[in-house]
């Protein structure tokens, strides 16, 4: 936050140094990510009792592919049965459906969920729009 707000001072070589307490040493990709998750979300199974807990912690990454990979790894850490939701893609021309269906399933545009979305109970999600506010399917609502 201090860097984003312009409050963090650079050193003599005009570089902002990140304290060791905020870094995770790299061993292997998997081990380093597991350590990052443990440090960022130390009580994964109990932190949902406080609604502000998930929104007060964040992991930033440079590419959406990394986000999807990390989301999958974090979802694996939740207890319960994995449930997969599959998107429905259609071509504008019904005759082209069979030819392009597999291709459509490979696209993961930014801002949209992947073709296959796997979730577990108590896993936080962000709704892009209010789907059904009467049943609680809306932004800023814990279900």
PDB file of C-alpha atoms in Angstrom, residues 41 47-48 50-58 124 126 142:
ATOM      1  CA  UNK A  41      -3.971 -17.719   4.505  1.00  0.00           C
ATOM      2  CA  UNK A  47     -10.886 -18.035   8.370  1.00  0.00           C
ATOM      3  CA  UNK A  48     -14.345 -17.754   6.809  1.00  0.00           C
ATOM      4  CA  UNK A  50     -14.689 -13.496   9.836  1.00  0.00           C
ATOM      5  CA  UNK A  51     -16.139 -12.031   6.646  1.00  0.00           C
ATOM      6  CA  UNK A  52     -13.334  -9.477   6.316  1.00  0.00           C
ATOM      7  CA  UNK A  53     -10.558 -12.094   6.388  1.00  0.00           C
ATOM      8  CA  UNK A  54     -10.587 -13.110   2.698  1.00  0.00           C
ATOM      9  CA  UNK A  55     -10.858  -9.519   1.477  1.00  0.00           C
ATOM     10  CA  UNK A  56      -8.016  -8.322   3.720  1.00  0.00           C
ATOM     11  CA  UNK A  57      -5.467 -10.647   2.080  1.00  0.00           C
ATOM     12  CA  UNK A  58      -4.445 -10.804  -1.530  1.00  0.00           C
ATOM     13  CA  UNK A 124     -15.070 -17.448  -2.017  1.00  0.00           C
ATOM     14  CA  UNK A 126     -16.891 -12.897  -6.957  1.00  0.00           C
ATOM     15  CA  UNK A 142     -21.738 -14.027   1.836  1.00  0.00           C
TER      16      UNK A 142
END
